[in-house]
mmCIF file of C-alpha atoms in Angstrom:
data_model
loop_
_atom_site.group_PDB
_atom_site.id
_atom_site.type_symbol
_atom_site.label_atom_id
_atom_site.label_comp_id
_atom_site.label_asym_id
_atom_site.label_seq_id
_atom_site.Cartn_x
_atom_site.Cartn_y
_atom_site.Cartn_z
ATOM 1 C CA MET A 29 0.135 -0.297 0.275
ATOM 2 C CA LYS A 30 0.855 3.170 -1.154
ATOM 3 C CA ASP A 31 2.363 5.599 1.875
ATOM 4 C CA LEU A 32 -1.678 6.922 2.794
ATOM 5 C CA CYS A 33 -0.347 10.445 4.303
ATOM 6 C CA ARG A 34 1.867 11.807 1.622
ATOM 7 C CA TRP A 35 -1.074 14.211 0.476
ATOM 8 C CA PRO A 36 0.865 18.044 0.083
ATOM 9 C CA PHE A 37 -2.204 19.804 1.984
ATOM 10 C CA LYS A 38 -1.526 21.989 5.252
ATOM 11 C CA SER A 39 -5.178 22.097 6.044
ATOM 12 C CA ARG A 40 -8.368 21.289 5.032
ATOM 13 C CA GLY A 41 -9.384 24.466 3.354
ATOM 14 C CA GLU A 42 -6.121 24.576 1.552
ATOM 15 C CA THR A 43 -6.587 24.383 -2.124
ATOM 16 C CA SER A 44 -3.918 22.040 -4.452
ATOM 17 C CA ALA A 45 -2.572 24.143 -7.877
ATOM 18 C CA LYS A 46 -3.761 21.003 -10.005
ATOM 19 C CA SER A 47 -6.836 18.799 -9.540
ATOM 20 C CA PRO A 48 -7.729 15.951 -11.258
ATOM 21 C CA PRO A 49 -10.296 15.994 -14.360
ATOM 22 C CA PRO A 50 -13.245 15.185 -12.951
ATOM 23 C CA CYS A 51 -14.999 11.619 -14.622
ATOM 24 C CA GLN A 52 -18.590 11.835 -16.752
ATOM 25 C CA THR A 53 -20.334 10.854 -13.213
ATOM 26 C CA GLY A 54 -18.765 13.922 -11.389
ATOM 27 C CA ALA A 55 -16.543 11.279 -9.158
ATOM 28 C CA SER A 56 -12.750 11.633 -8.674
ATOM 29 C CA CYS A 57 -12.636 8.650 -10.954
ATOM 30 C CA ASN A 58 -9.314 7.494 -13.557
ATOM 31 C CA THR A 59 -10.108 9.344 -16.625
ATOM 32 C CA GLY A 60 -6.734 10.747 -17.496
ATOM 33 C CA ALA A 61 -3.807 9.026 -18.863
ATOM 34 C CA GLN A 62 -2.587 9.571 -15.359
ATOM 35 C CA LYS A 63 -3.758 7.534 -12.667
ATOM 36 C CA GLU A 64 -4.138 7.870 -8.959
ATOM 37 C CA HIS A 65 -5.280 6.193 -5.848
ATOM 38 C CA PRO A 66 -8.390 6.323 -5.473
ATOM 39 C CA LEU A 67 -6.837 8.180 -1.923
ATOM 40 C CA ASP A 68 -4.853 10.771 -3.067
ATOM 41 C CA ALA A 69 -7.905 11.522 -5.679
ATOM 42 C CA MET A 70 -10.544 11.781 -2.578
ATOM 43 C CA ALA A 71 -8.772 13.876 -0.929
ATOM 44 C CA GLN A 72 -7.414 16.457 -3.478
ATOM 45 C CA LYS A 73 -10.881 16.474 -3.873
ATOM 46 C CA TYR A 74 -12.320 17.137 0.048
ATOM 47 C CA HIS A 75 -8.683 19.167 0.253
ATOM 48 C CA CYS A 76 -8.031 17.387 2.839
ATOM 49 C CA PHE A 77 -5.060 14.456 3.739
ATOM 50 C CA VAL A 78 -5.778 10.989 2.794
ATOM 51 C CA SER A 79 -5.760 10.485 7.091
ATOM 52 C CA ASP A 80 -8.701 12.601 7.440
ATOM 53 C CA LEU A 81 -10.982 10.733 4.755
ATOM 54 C CA ARG A 82 -10.779 7.377 7.041
ATOM 55 C CA LEU A 83 -11.248 9.455 10.437
ATOM 56 C CA ASP A 84 -13.832 12.350 10.005
ATOM 57 C CA PRO A 85 -16.479 10.208 9.354
ATOM 58 C CA SER A 86 -18.130 12.025 7.461
ATOM 59 C CA LEU A 87 -15.703 12.622 4.992
ATOM 60 C CA ARG A 88 -15.095 8.501 5.356
ATOM 61 C CA ARG A 89 -18.984 8.509 3.930
ATOM 62 C CA GLU A 90 -18.348 10.944 0.882
ATOM 63 C CA ALA A 91 -15.073 9.349 -0.221
ATOM 64 C CA LEU A 92 -17.177 5.386 -0.058
ATOM 65 C CA LEU A 93 -19.243 6.861 -1.957
ATOM 66 C CA GLU A 94 -17.128 8.781 -4.268
ATOM 67 C CA LEU A 95 -15.618 4.884 -5.104
ATOM 68 C CA SER A 96 -19.542 3.809 -4.968
ATOM 69 C CA ARG A 97 -19.749 5.922 -8.941
ATOM 70 C CA CYS A 98 -16.441 5.165 -9.828
ATOM 71 C CA GLU A 99 -16.618 2.713 -12.663
ATOM 72 C CA GLU A 100 -15.149 -0.833 -12.305
ATOM 73 C CA SER A 101 -11.660 -0.585 -15.133
ATOM 74 C CA ALA A 102 -11.134 3.597 -13.326
ATOM 75 C CA TYR A 103 -8.743 1.470 -10.822
ATOM 76 C CA THR A 104 -7.115 -1.634 -10.530
ATOM 77 C CA LEU A 105 -8.322 -4.621 -8.505
ATOM 78 C CA GLU A 106 -5.314 -3.925 -5.680
ATOM 79 C CA GLU A 107 -6.398 0.302 -5.925
ATOM 80 C CA TRP A 108 -9.333 -0.686 -4.527
ATOM 81 C CA GLN A 109 -8.889 -3.040 -2.196
ATOM 82 C CA ASP A 110 -6.293 -0.450 -0.428
ATOM 83 C CA ALA A 111 -9.141 2.857 -0.271
ATOM 84 C CA VAL A 112 -12.052 -0.084 1.003
ATOM 85 C CA SER A 113 -9.673 -1.842 3.291
ATOM 86 C CA TYR A 114 -8.106 1.986 4.732
ATOM 87 C CA LEU A 115 -11.519 3.796 5.115
ATOM 88 C CA THR A 116 -13.490 0.877 6.557
ATOM 89 C CA GLU A 117 -10.025 -0.410 8.556
ATOM 90 C CA SER A 118 -10.869 -3.599 8.083
ATOM 91 C CA VAL A 119 -8.193 -5.988 4.959
ATOM 92 C CA ARG A 120 -10.434 -6.617 2.027
ATOM 93 C CA THR A 121 -9.971 -8.905 -0.271
ATOM 94 C CA PHE A 122 -11.772 -9.101 -3.545
ATOM 95 C CA LYS A 123 -12.058 -11.019 -6.740
ATOM 96 C CA ASN A 124 -12.632 -7.451 -8.761
ATOM 97 C CA ALA A 125 -14.127 -4.882 -8.501
ATOM 98 C CA ALA A 126 -17.307 -5.385 -8.663
ATOM 99 C CA GLU A 127 -16.812 -7.190 -6.242
ATOM 100 C CA ALA A 128 -15.765 -4.248 -3.435
ATOM 101 C CA LYS A 129 -18.145 -1.640 -5.151
ATOM 102 C CA ARG A 130 -21.235 -4.495 -3.129
ATOM 103 C CA CYS A 131 -18.844 -4.013 0.227
ATOM 104 C CA ILE A 132 -18.768 -0.698 -0.571
ATOM 105 C CA LEU A 133 -22.374 -0.251 -0.514
ATOM 106 C CA ARG A 134 -22.686 -2.599 1.840
ATOM 107 C CA TRP A 135 -20.132 -1.119 4.451
ATOM 108 C CA LEU A 136 -22.422 2.221 4.039
ATOM 109 C CA LYS A 137 -26.087 0.072 4.747
ATOM 110 C CA VAL A 138 -24.663 -1.219 8.165
ATOM 111 C CA SER A 139 -23.145 2.547 8.989
ATOM 112 C CA LYS A 140 -26.302 4.029 8.885
ATOM 113 C CA LEU A 141 -27.924 1.369 10.298
ATOM 114 C CA ARG A 142 -25.851 1.879 13.499
ATOM 115 C CA SER A 143 -26.044 5.509 13.948
ATOM 116 C CA SER A 144 -29.988 5.416 13.939
ATOM 117 C CA THR A 145 -29.517 3.665 16.363
#
């Protein structure tokens, strides 16, 4: 897994000079020639550190929703596994990206049920 705390933002409100082109769904998915790890793309979109995506419950939910909207081919299987494992705080292995997306949706559903009780 890549160094997950390397994003160059100093604070949540600071913006970057370069930003990735958005995909057609509005998600921060890889669409160009330069591939970016999904966690890096989400951190850039939300102007935060990668660690904030996991530590802040609302950012975590937004990042997982965003990831679930990405095309399965946007990232490698390893990148899907890294991102889902990091954001859900449990080691996950998947056979394919579709399985990773189903896992995200289940996790979001369960976490919503927990927060409403």
